XYZ file of C-alpha atoms in Angstrom:
722
model
C -22.979 -4.638 4.067
C -19.910 -4.350 6.218
C -17.807 -4.781 3.213
C -18.423 -1.418 1.627
C -15.393 0.316 3.217
C -13.024 -2.606 3.519
C -11.045 -1.534 0.454
C -10.136 1.605 2.318
C -8.204 -0.308 5.053
C -4.524 -1.140 4.943
C -3.946 -4.525 3.184
C -1.303 -6.797 4.483
C 1.046 -8.269 1.866
C 2.403 -11.841 1.835
C 6.014 -12.367 2.784
C 7.513 -14.516 0.030
C 8.384 -13.368 -3.451
C 8.494 -15.096 -6.747
C 9.759 -13.981 -10.245
C 7.150 -14.979 -12.751
C 8.926 -16.212 -15.798
C 7.125 -14.991 -18.813
C 7.003 -17.766 -21.486
C 7.108 -17.213 -25.230
C 3.337 -16.426 -25.455
C 3.934 -12.954 -23.887
C 4.748 -10.705 -26.801
C 6.491 -7.290 -26.640
C 4.741 -4.295 -28.153
C 6.837 -2.746 -30.947
C 5.199 0.650 -31.410
C 6.814 3.628 -29.758
C 4.604 6.377 -31.354
C 0.894 5.854 -30.658
C -0.407 8.812 -32.604
C -2.959 7.715 -35.089
C -3.375 9.404 -38.470
C -6.557 10.873 -40.062
C -8.281 8.151 -42.119
C -7.008 5.246 -40.019
C -9.596 2.732 -38.975
C -9.128 3.960 -35.452
C -10.018 7.501 -36.537
C -13.622 8.013 -35.224
C -13.828 11.821 -35.905
C -15.930 11.090 -39.024
C -18.145 8.670 -37.269
C -18.700 10.878 -34.209
C -17.803 14.490 -35.268
C -17.459 17.207 -32.741
C -19.182 20.378 -33.429
C -18.626 24.090 -32.606
C -18.937 25.165 -29.033
C -20.925 28.357 -28.676
C -24.082 29.677 -27.028
C -26.388 27.565 -29.116
C -24.373 24.450 -28.333
C -23.905 25.117 -24.663
C -24.813 21.988 -22.737
C -27.958 22.113 -20.671
C -30.481 19.865 -18.933
C -33.630 19.484 -20.993
C -37.140 19.067 -19.517
C -36.727 15.220 -19.634
C -33.627 15.439 -17.546
C -31.210 14.612 -20.239
C -28.193 16.676 -21.485
C -28.676 18.575 -24.719
C -27.605 21.605 -26.557
C -29.277 24.784 -25.592
C -30.397 25.459 -29.184
C -31.866 21.959 -29.716
C -33.010 20.827 -26.227
C -35.174 18.019 -27.720
C -32.060 16.154 -28.936
C -30.175 14.482 -26.097
C -26.401 14.265 -26.391
C -24.013 11.540 -25.370
C -20.612 12.672 -24.066
C -17.597 10.343 -23.980
C -15.035 11.716 -21.551
C -11.251 11.951 -21.460
C -9.934 12.072 -17.832
C -7.119 14.570 -17.565
C -5.280 14.025 -14.311
C -1.969 15.349 -15.453
C 0.104 15.297 -12.226
C 3.802 15.768 -12.234
C 4.362 11.979 -11.990
C 2.537 11.544 -15.255
C 4.402 14.354 -16.982
C 2.180 17.349 -15.927
C 0.025 19.439 -18.196
C 1.485 19.460 -21.799
C 3.146 22.506 -23.346
C 1.392 24.285 -26.205
C 2.677 22.032 -29.013
C 2.027 18.877 -27.058
C -1.477 20.055 -26.157
C -2.351 20.723 -29.829
C -1.184 17.184 -30.707
C -2.895 15.619 -27.693
C -6.224 17.293 -28.448
C -6.032 16.289 -32.026
C -5.679 12.656 -30.822
C -8.520 12.887 -28.419
C -10.729 14.032 -31.363
C -9.663 11.095 -33.405
C -10.347 8.719 -30.592
C -13.914 10.018 -30.213
C -13.881 12.038 -27.093
C -16.143 15.036 -26.792
C -15.744 16.127 -23.204
C -12.726 16.230 -20.883
C -12.518 16.200 -17.080
C -10.002 18.418 -15.327
C -9.021 16.616 -12.190
C -6.576 17.466 -9.396
C -5.849 20.903 -11.177
C -5.504 22.440 -7.670
C -2.726 20.023 -6.779
C -0.835 20.824 -10.042
C -1.271 24.550 -9.628
C -0.007 24.500 -6.102
C 2.706 21.821 -6.299
C 5.837 23.098 -4.670
C 4.274 26.453 -3.812
C 4.729 27.883 -0.305
C 2.136 30.638 -0.290
C -1.659 30.074 -0.243
C -3.180 30.344 -3.787
C 0.154 31.191 -5.339
C -0.473 29.252 -8.461
C 2.413 28.135 -10.567
C 2.183 30.505 -13.553
C 3.490 27.983 -16.095
C 0.997 25.339 -15.010
C -1.788 27.873 -15.170
C -0.724 28.901 -18.642
C -0.738 25.325 -19.785
C -4.122 24.672 -18.335
C -5.533 27.744 -19.966
C -4.051 26.822 -23.307
C -5.268 23.231 -23.122
C -8.764 24.417 -22.346
C -8.705 26.752 -25.337
C -7.378 23.989 -27.617
C -10.106 21.537 -26.397
C -12.916 24.102 -26.957
C -11.609 24.771 -30.480
C -11.687 21.076 -31.100
C -15.349 20.826 -29.948
C -14.439 19.035 -26.673
C -16.333 20.330 -23.637
C -14.919 20.589 -20.070
C -16.000 19.424 -16.663
C -13.996 20.592 -13.672
C -13.747 19.805 -10.025
C -14.089 23.034 -7.882
C -11.635 21.405 -5.550
C -9.938 17.984 -5.633
C -6.819 17.910 -3.500
C -7.109 17.434 0.273
C -4.813 20.521 0.610
C -6.571 22.780 -1.833
C -4.925 26.105 -2.274
C -2.807 25.917 0.879
C 0.890 26.577 0.390
C 3.432 24.228 1.919
C 5.351 21.057 1.332
C 2.424 18.632 1.065
C 2.053 15.420 -0.823
C -0.925 16.947 -2.541
C -2.266 13.697 -4.178
C -2.421 11.824 -0.806
C -5.492 11.804 1.511
C -5.404 14.160 4.545
C -7.874 14.957 7.157
C -9.647 18.271 7.081
C -10.460 20.459 4.085
C -12.532 18.349 1.746
C -15.005 17.190 4.485
C -14.865 20.397 6.535
C -16.053 22.412 3.537
C -19.469 21.118 4.461
C -19.566 22.630 7.949
C -16.473 24.788 8.798
C -16.636 28.394 7.559
C -12.902 28.712 7.186
C -12.783 25.675 4.894
C -15.764 26.991 2.955
C -14.103 30.318 2.471
C -11.021 28.597 1.227
C -13.120 26.741 -1.409
C -14.611 30.008 -2.405
C -11.240 31.493 -3.061
C -9.878 28.461 -4.862
C -12.867 28.488 -7.318
C -12.917 32.225 -7.903
C -9.094 32.469 -8.418
C -8.900 29.541 -10.759
C -12.249 29.496 -12.653
C -12.983 33.216 -12.316
C -9.651 34.297 -13.827
C -9.778 35.274 -17.507
C -8.134 32.839 -19.924
C -5.926 34.663 -22.177
C -6.357 32.153 -24.964
C -10.187 32.372 -24.943
C -10.753 35.878 -23.737
C -13.248 34.811 -21.098
C -13.003 33.199 -17.573
C -13.597 29.539 -17.702
C -16.593 29.770 -15.357
C -18.405 32.023 -17.994
C -17.227 29.907 -20.911
C -19.790 27.977 -22.923
C -17.384 24.972 -22.894
C -17.581 24.576 -19.140
C -20.480 22.206 -18.891
C -20.233 20.656 -15.427
C -18.679 21.703 -12.120
C -18.356 19.034 -9.489
C -18.165 21.333 -6.560
C -15.736 19.239 -4.519
C -14.528 15.748 -5.627
C -15.698 12.953 -3.248
C -16.446 15.208 -0.238
C -19.200 13.261 1.415
C -18.818 13.639 5.240
C -18.804 9.951 5.976
C -16.421 9.122 3.105
C -14.051 12.011 4.038
C -13.731 10.570 7.572
C -13.195 7.004 6.338
C -10.144 7.825 4.281
C -8.537 9.361 7.364
C -9.956 6.905 9.896
C -8.038 6.589 13.229
C -8.319 3.614 15.560
C -10.695 4.628 18.345
C -11.564 7.931 16.736
C -13.314 7.355 13.401
C -14.784 10.917 13.312
C -12.795 14.107 13.688
C -13.302 16.319 16.701
C -14.358 19.145 14.364
C -17.699 17.335 13.874
C -18.647 17.275 17.448
C -19.903 20.817 17.823
C -21.935 20.955 14.631
C -23.432 17.562 15.546
C -24.350 18.667 19.005
C -25.994 21.852 17.578
C -28.005 19.789 15.204
C -29.102 17.400 17.967
C -30.163 20.300 20.164
C -32.341 21.631 17.303
C -33.948 18.236 16.860
C -34.452 17.027 20.381
C -35.995 19.191 23.130
C -34.061 17.656 25.961
C -31.583 14.976 27.036
C -34.544 12.823 28.121
C -36.002 12.934 24.675
C -32.727 11.926 23.226
C -32.333 9.070 25.646
C -35.792 7.679 24.630
C -34.426 7.253 21.114
C -30.747 6.296 21.899
C -30.210 3.038 23.971
C -26.495 3.805 24.032
C -26.623 7.348 25.458
C -24.206 7.468 28.371
C -25.088 8.841 31.729
C -22.485 11.720 31.557
C -23.771 12.865 28.101
C -26.147 15.799 28.165
C -27.704 17.667 25.188
C -27.802 20.842 27.261
C -24.048 20.665 27.854
C -23.328 19.949 24.192
C -21.132 17.007 25.099
C -22.776 14.246 23.148
C -20.068 11.942 21.759
C -19.574 10.871 18.134
C -19.839 7.201 17.333
C -16.695 5.315 18.437
C -17.178 2.614 15.832
C -18.746 3.489 12.408
C -19.334 -0.260 11.843
C -21.355 -0.916 15.120
C -25.012 -0.194 14.230
C -26.650 2.203 16.572
C -29.377 4.989 16.726
C -26.441 7.334 17.401
C -24.987 6.394 14.070
C -28.455 6.658 12.356
C -28.767 10.242 13.632
C -25.332 11.069 12.516
C -26.315 9.948 8.988
C -29.415 12.180 9.082
C -27.075 15.076 10.212
C -24.822 14.431 7.267
C -27.765 14.485 4.832
C -29.138 17.770 6.079
C -25.660 19.453 6.326
C -24.509 18.235 2.813
C -27.747 19.495 1.180
C -27.272 22.937 2.658
C -23.603 22.940 1.693
C -24.292 21.956 -1.954
C -26.915 24.586 -2.217
C -24.617 27.267 -0.682
C -21.765 26.414 -3.110
C -24.162 26.369 -6.090
C -25.323 29.838 -5.218
C -21.688 30.989 -5.121
C -20.755 29.610 -8.541
C -23.919 31.166 -10.017
C -22.892 34.498 -8.495
C -19.683 34.289 -10.583
C -21.761 34.037 -13.769
C -21.761 30.246 -14.144
C -24.730 28.873 -16.126
C -23.720 25.165 -16.639
C -24.522 22.087 -14.736
C -23.620 21.453 -11.051
C -23.092 18.321 -9.053
C -21.409 17.139 -5.862
C -20.954 14.073 -3.575
C -19.767 11.915 -6.526
C -19.032 8.564 -4.772
C -20.623 6.016 -2.578
C -24.147 4.701 -3.108
C -25.425 4.293 0.432
C -28.902 5.281 1.427
C -27.486 8.290 3.186
C -25.546 9.608 0.144
C -28.559 8.982 -2.089
C -30.746 11.114 0.144
C -28.027 13.853 0.008
C -28.061 13.749 -3.778
C -31.865 13.932 -3.951
C -31.902 17.723 -4.563
C -28.872 17.944 -6.873
C -29.643 18.983 -10.425
C -27.144 16.387 -11.830
C -26.011 13.139 -10.234
C -22.419 12.113 -10.557
C -20.811 8.826 -9.405
C -17.294 7.224 -9.099
C -17.075 3.483 -8.908
C -14.316 0.855 -9.455
C -13.929 -2.840 -9.952
C -10.958 -4.296 -8.000
C -9.859 -1.016 -6.558
C -6.164 -0.586 -5.909
C -4.923 1.752 -3.045
C -1.536 2.589 -4.476
C 1.686 1.706 -6.335
C 3.791 0.433 -3.511
C 5.197 -3.038 -3.283
C 2.531 -5.055 -1.425
C -0.416 -3.384 -3.131
C -3.029 -6.073 -3.560
C -6.069 -6.859 -5.860
C -8.688 -9.562 -5.637
C -8.254 -10.489 -9.298
C -11.903 -11.412 -9.737
C -14.212 -11.015 -12.700
C -16.768 -8.188 -12.901
C -19.142 -10.635 -14.682
C -18.709 -13.036 -11.833
C -20.086 -10.552 -9.245
C -22.768 -9.688 -11.684
C -21.561 -6.265 -12.618
C -21.669 -5.002 -9.046
C -19.628 -1.839 -9.781
C -21.993 -0.864 -12.567
C -25.109 -1.699 -10.450
C -23.714 0.354 -7.552
C -23.646 3.359 -9.788
C -27.033 2.642 -11.443
C -28.588 2.402 -7.872
C -27.381 6.035 -7.108
C -29.046 7.579 -10.060
C -32.148 9.829 -9.505
C -34.548 9.419 -12.410
C -35.337 12.647 -14.293
C -31.724 14.094 -13.758
C -28.702 13.778 -15.906
C -26.342 11.041 -14.673
C -22.669 11.206 -15.147
C -19.912 8.635 -14.401
C -17.119 10.953 -13.368
C -14.790 8.011 -12.621
C -14.836 4.279 -13.222
C -12.301 1.637 -13.991
C -11.570 -2.101 -13.955
C -8.019 -1.821 -12.801
C -4.736 -3.110 -13.991
C -3.317 -5.698 -13.229
C -6.677 -7.605 -12.915
C -6.557 -10.280 -15.590
C -10.224 -9.950 -16.380
C -9.949 -6.207 -17.204
C -10.860 -6.925 -20.868
C -14.448 -6.989 -19.518
C -14.413 -3.164 -18.929
C -14.699 -2.402 -22.632
C -18.080 -4.130 -22.764
C -19.393 -4.124 -19.239
C -19.548 -0.358 -18.327
C -19.964 1.209 -21.729
C -22.632 -1.118 -22.868
C -24.704 -0.989 -19.661
C -24.233 2.795 -19.486
C -25.806 3.079 -22.901
C -28.532 0.566 -21.811
C -29.168 2.671 -18.727
C -29.172 5.817 -20.904
C -26.612 7.671 -18.793
C -25.327 11.020 -20.273
C -21.543 11.053 -19.688
C -19.106 8.264 -19.246
C -15.506 8.853 -18.068
C -12.936 6.081 -17.402
C -10.555 7.395 -14.819
C -6.815 7.615 -15.410
C -3.830 9.940 -15.692
C -4.980 10.323 -19.217
C -6.781 8.231 -21.756
C -4.077 8.374 -24.361
C -0.364 8.834 -24.723
C 1.430 10.143 -27.715
C 4.317 7.653 -27.345
C 5.757 5.017 -25.116
C 9.074 5.797 -23.297
C 8.478 9.095 -21.644
C 10.633 9.364 -18.560
C 8.073 10.107 -15.871
C 7.375 7.757 -12.914
C 3.825 6.928 -14.112
C 4.848 6.334 -17.721
C 7.746 3.992 -17.289
C 5.474 1.036 -16.967
C 1.712 0.147 -16.973
C 0.268 0.932 -13.560
C -3.276 1.159 -12.073
C -4.979 4.279 -13.363
C -2.550 4.497 -16.296
C -4.971 3.233 -18.869
C -3.186 5.075 -21.836
C -0.176 2.687 -21.531
C -2.312 -0.442 -21.361
C -3.317 -1.935 -24.763
C -6.158 -3.802 -23.118
C -7.643 -0.580 -21.644
C -7.099 1.147 -24.833
C -8.940 -1.472 -26.877
C -11.746 -1.163 -24.177
C -11.918 2.681 -24.727
C -12.056 2.116 -28.541
C -15.051 -0.160 -28.095
C -16.674 2.170 -25.472
C -16.608 5.016 -28.033
C -18.810 2.940 -30.336
C -21.088 1.271 -27.788
C -21.614 4.353 -25.690
C -21.061 7.647 -27.643
C -22.147 6.394 -31.045
C -24.999 4.623 -29.299
C -24.688 1.193 -30.655
C -26.413 -0.237 -27.579
C -30.067 0.766 -27.297
C -31.592 2.206 -24.087
C -33.728 -0.022 -22.025
C -37.334 -0.299 -22.959
C -38.550 -0.111 -19.380
C -37.471 1.727 -16.239
C -37.946 0.227 -12.807
C -38.050 3.014 -10.132
C -36.596 2.429 -6.568
C -38.963 4.366 -4.438
C -37.455 6.651 -1.756
C -39.439 8.271 1.089
C -36.753 10.320 2.805
C -34.950 10.207 6.102
C -37.320 7.346 7.393
C -35.487 5.129 4.923
C -32.216 5.409 7.096
C -31.504 2.765 9.522
C -28.733 2.337 12.098
C -26.213 0.959 9.584
C -24.115 3.698 7.989
C -23.298 1.373 5.077
C -26.943 0.640 4.239
C -27.496 0.494 0.475
C -29.880 -0.958 -2.102
C -29.981 -4.825 -1.823
C -27.850 -6.466 -4.554
C -30.752 -8.914 -5.338
C -32.711 -5.864 -6.420
C -30.067 -3.814 -8.161
C -29.671 -6.899 -10.483
C -32.864 -5.627 -12.130
C -30.445 -3.096 -13.749
C -29.208 -5.884 -15.958
C -32.718 -6.352 -17.221
C -34.223 -2.854 -17.428
C -33.355 0.750 -16.480
C -33.237 1.562 -12.855
C -33.043 4.639 -10.726
C -34.322 6.393 -7.584
C -37.713 8.170 -7.434
C -39.272 10.137 -4.664
C -42.530 8.873 -3.229
C -44.959 9.896 -0.560
C -45.110 6.369 0.608
C -47.666 4.875 -1.681
C -46.784 1.645 -3.357
C -46.437 1.448 -7.148
C -46.777 -1.420 -9.496
C -43.641 -2.711 -11.135
C -41.464 -0.654 -8.769
C -39.097 -1.411 -5.936
C -41.209 -0.164 -3.022
C -40.495 0.706 0.568
C -39.652 -1.065 2.791
C -37.319 -3.062 0.540
C -38.085 -6.750 -0.043
C -34.889 -8.336 -1.190
C -36.844 -11.179 -2.622
C -38.863 -9.018 -4.924
C -36.799 -9.552 -8.187
C -38.942 -12.486 -9.445
C -42.241 -10.686 -8.614
C -41.230 -7.571 -10.574
C -39.819 -9.608 -13.459
C -43.076 -11.567 -13.623
C -45.186 -8.405 -13.566
C -43.188 -6.924 -16.404
C -43.730 -10.044 -18.541
C -47.438 -10.199 -17.743
C -47.784 -6.571 -18.820
C -46.031 -7.392 -22.060
C -43.178 -4.990 -21.232
C -40.597 -7.847 -21.361
C -40.750 -10.805 -23.736
C -41.808 -14.137 -22.359
C -38.758 -15.556 -24.012
C -36.450 -13.306 -21.880
C -33.734 -15.682 -20.548
C -33.227 -13.985 -17.252
C -32.878 -16.488 -14.436
C -30.849 -15.449 -11.353
C -30.643 -18.989 -10.105
C -28.771 -19.942 -13.376
C -26.820 -16.665 -13.184
C -28.515 -15.429 -16.550
C -29.557 -11.815 -17.124
C -30.822 -10.688 -20.394
C -31.704 -7.003 -21.121
C -35.233 -6.216 -22.077
C -33.867 -5.068 -25.506
C -32.435 -8.542 -26.024
C -29.038 -7.058 -26.925
C -27.042 -7.947 -23.719
C -26.727 -11.283 -21.998
C -24.621 -11.724 -18.835
C -23.843 -15.270 -17.720
C -22.470 -15.019 -14.226
C -21.769 -18.800 -13.944
C -19.740 -18.983 -17.203
C -18.162 -15.537 -16.784
C -19.240 -14.201 -20.045
C -21.042 -11.148 -21.412
C -22.456 -10.966 -24.944
C -23.550 -7.920 -27.030
C -25.721 -8.475 -30.128
C -26.758 -5.405 -32.135
C -27.006 -4.714 -35.756
C -23.745 -2.928 -36.177
C -21.766 -4.014 -33.114
C -21.427 -7.536 -31.702
C -19.007 -8.509 -28.864
C -18.169 -11.232 -26.535
C -16.141 -11.102 -23.289
C -15.315 -14.535 -21.862
C -13.021 -16.151 -19.215
C -13.075 -19.560 -20.801
C -14.541 -20.853 -23.979
C -17.261 -23.426 -23.510
C -19.279 -23.482 -26.754
C -19.787 -21.613 -30.030
C -21.574 -18.356 -29.394
C -23.833 -16.861 -32.096
C -23.979 -13.068 -31.814
C -26.264 -12.550 -34.706
C -24.034 -11.691 -37.709
C -20.894 -13.234 -36.091
C -20.234 -16.525 -34.378
C -17.291 -16.947 -31.980
C -16.400 -20.618 -32.551
C -13.300 -21.228 -30.367
C -10.492 -19.595 -28.450
C -7.315 -20.660 -26.696
C -7.945 -18.411 -23.667
C -9.939 -15.533 -22.185
C -10.527 -12.192 -23.763
C -12.753 -9.687 -25.523
C -13.730 -9.966 -29.055
C -15.763 -7.268 -31.010
C -16.832 -6.678 -34.552
C -18.101 -3.254 -35.293
C -19.253 -1.584 -38.690
C -17.136 1.613 -39.133
C -18.229 2.719 -42.653
C -21.541 4.216 -41.712
C -23.416 1.094 -42.537
C -26.528 0.303 -40.608
C -25.449 -3.226 -39.891
C -22.636 -5.756 -39.929
C -24.516 -7.569 -42.713
C -23.719 -5.057 -45.357
C -20.749 -3.250 -43.921
C -17.731 -2.843 -46.212
C -15.284 -1.921 -43.443
C -15.427 -3.724 -40.040
C -13.222 -3.094 -37.084
C -12.292 -6.245 -35.230
C -11.035 -5.942 -31.587
C -9.359 -8.846 -29.868
C -8.012 -8.141 -26.390
C -6.379 -10.691 -24.055
C -4.108 -9.445 -21.252
C -0.976 -7.349 -20.911
C 1.895 -7.036 -18.393
C 5.131 -5.221 -17.969
C 8.490 -6.656 -18.642
C 10.014 -8.025 -15.494
C 6.780 -7.708 -13.511
C 6.980 -9.549 -10.204
C 4.479 -10.694 -7.561
C 4.723 -11.717 -3.883
C 2.315 -14.629 -4.191
C 1.639 -17.487 -6.586
C -1.895 -16.206 -7.556
C -0.375 -12.868 -8.736
C -2.547 -10.799 -6.627
C 0.041 -8.974 -4.543
C 2.542 -6.792 -6.501
C 6.266 -6.856 -5.687
C 7.639 -4.908 -8.716
C 5.561 -3.519 -11.576
C 8.538 -3.981 -13.945
C 9.263 -1.728 -16.878
C 8.518 -1.223 -20.653
C 8.105 -2.602 -23.172
C 4.519 -3.759 -22.595
C 3.870 -7.413 -23.129
C 0.637 -8.658 -24.723
C -0.496 -12.198 -23.841
C -0.566 -14.177 -27.159
C -3.949 -15.468 -28.170
C -6.045 -16.962 -30.977
C -9.749 -16.812 -31.560
C -11.906 -18.600 -34.303
C -14.817 -16.523 -35.682
C -17.040 -16.636 -38.720
C -19.606 -14.284 -40.296
C -22.935 -15.929 -40.632
C -24.457 -16.049 -44.103
C -21.964 -13.509 -45.494
C -20.381 -14.386 -48.822
C -17.873 -11.824 -50.202
C -14.451 -11.140 -51.461
C -12.659 -10.158 -48.360
C -9.253 -9.336 -46.806
C -8.063 -9.112 -43.234
C -5.283 -6.705 -42.120
C -3.808 -6.147 -38.732
C -3.907 -2.538 -37.403
C -1.080 -1.431 -35.162
C -1.597 0.149 -31.954
C -0.826 3.403 -33.681
C -3.571 2.889 -36.233
C -1.499 1.840 -39.029
C -3.076 -0.722 -41.345
C -0.409 -3.381 -42.200
C -0.335 -5.743 -45.233
C -3.197 -8.252 -45.355
C -2.810 -11.402 -43.444
C -5.449 -13.342 -45.313
C -7.821 -12.991 -48.275
C -10.768 -14.927 -49.478
C -13.789 -15.169 -51.733
C -16.898 -16.584 -50.250
C -17.667 -17.401 -46.592
C -15.755 -15.302 -44.077
C -14.016 -17.586 -41.546
C -11.259 -16.334 -39.507
C -8.504 -17.679 -37.215
C -7.428 -14.555 -35.627
C -4.070 -14.311 -33.828
C -2.744 -11.197 -32.224
C 0.788 -12.398 -32.923
C 1.123 -10.764 -36.349
C 4.210 -10.123 -38.584
C 4.118 -6.389 -37.620
C 3.839 -7.090 -33.925
C 1.222 -7.911 -31.320
C -2.024 -5.955 -31.599
C -5.547 -5.707 -30.433
C -7.008 -4.360 -33.721
C -7.741 -5.766 -37.241
C -9.620 -4.406 -40.292
C -11.855 -6.659 -42.223
C -12.766 -5.287 -45.716
C -15.291 -6.618 -48.246
C -15.992 -5.915 -51.832
């Protein structure tokens, strides 16, 4: 449990450098424009059309705790999110003409909600006076909001993202800083700053819609402050010997004085209370080491829970006073017991989680370069364990980051399990999910970088598959839900990093999971209190005995096998593979090819390396068995030209290199089971253009699929049958 915050510490780089010579099997991308055209196989606007945004189609929470339209609350809606973090390094918010083109592309790609992130930093970049928003940036944001609404794309917005908020001055507004985000929870000055930021930005009339965003039907979710948990806010600014800021000491002492009648009563609970500390003198110290378990740390967590709940309620009351009717959430990262208790009263639960998180872009930045399948989908399970059942659940941020060579897994891992867990909104984090063209002269667009998913063909292929598996709903929700029972503060212990045991959250690979309030009574087929890390087999057996899971279910943690109760998903931790088998979408992510894999209608028979393969019906057919148009996705890996590392394992970056992007050459052998037809296979460019057919046949469909095509390397193919 001591590993939860390790990724936030400074990582030391190795001292020697090597230039990795790219052999002939790395192929340069040829496309410059990435704008797809209507009617392209990558145009999903017909498969997943966006509707009109008005009062009847305002997004609300229905009685079952799902997101739905106000006029049809009995029909839950899935929302596939475009993350819009348009900082100056990524080119800033687009002008009007670019915004129209960008929004059109978002519609074609299947997005129906957009997240506005770090808008405060963009509005205040280079500004010297408090809340002196850059008028051009504000105009561009307003126009983009209007264009999104017109295209049927909803918005979710952070009330505040930047650590500097609306303060004027020469700040690096995208870098962490001590103060504002955490202090909003307990300092009146910081709270008043947040109020002004929200009212000035969201309360100002948008000239392109005629209504203030906060009263617009398109604004569906406000995350009051991004990642503002009190523990997390102090971790990102941790100082040696002083992990918690002095500003916390007074409020913590006041809280202790309200809880304990005297110093003697406190001493009876705290074995580490020093002789010179007196509750009456308000001189109780904050913990000196957040990783040294103690009752002092346990009470600090209880203080955080109570303070954060009150803060969220106060901020919610304020946005309601401005006329906001949409959904509200807060504290959207970390899945500790403490943060879960804070989120208990929130109307919507939001979460950020990453696989192989990267701290920055500087030389020496490091990844672990491990498979998300190999750690049994821990980043997905971490999010699942933070969900409160009966409330909407939103992934505000996730990513399997570049330059991890297993990131092809992300297109299947998070979207498929998000659909299986029946989450409401899925948002892969980045500067933007798409670009209009390669070659823009901005620092974050000169090469693929972490969080720059739009430039990465592997991430773009993943997002394409995500639109189908998640938004279209190709993956069925779990048949069962296993509640994790929560009593309340008594579930806290002396460890600030305490979270749900990994051996129990692995149940999320078999059935739905989430938190549920209990009065302490034990329930059958539930994860009860106190937690028993060995209860996995007992719960699985109970579900089988009750007939809720098939006796043939292949789940066996010892063998590293986890099969969903729907039978559609099979994760093999030992072989680093994940298979999806549904009627109209079948996919396979694999690190090495060991044997032919039958997905139902499609069999993967061989491959010369790792990758992601998917076959999805895109003509409205109910299944691959009778589809006339099938989108094939084949993603391997991608790098920048001239990319260098400081180590032989390619985990420590030296130089990210430059464009053009290079795709690793690969070949995969697939066949369609029991399918006889006249067929043709055509490569699809990264811009959606269908190029001349590579192969035609009449009879059994057997394909040797290479991403090295005459028109250039690609991740997409169109299979058509007559």
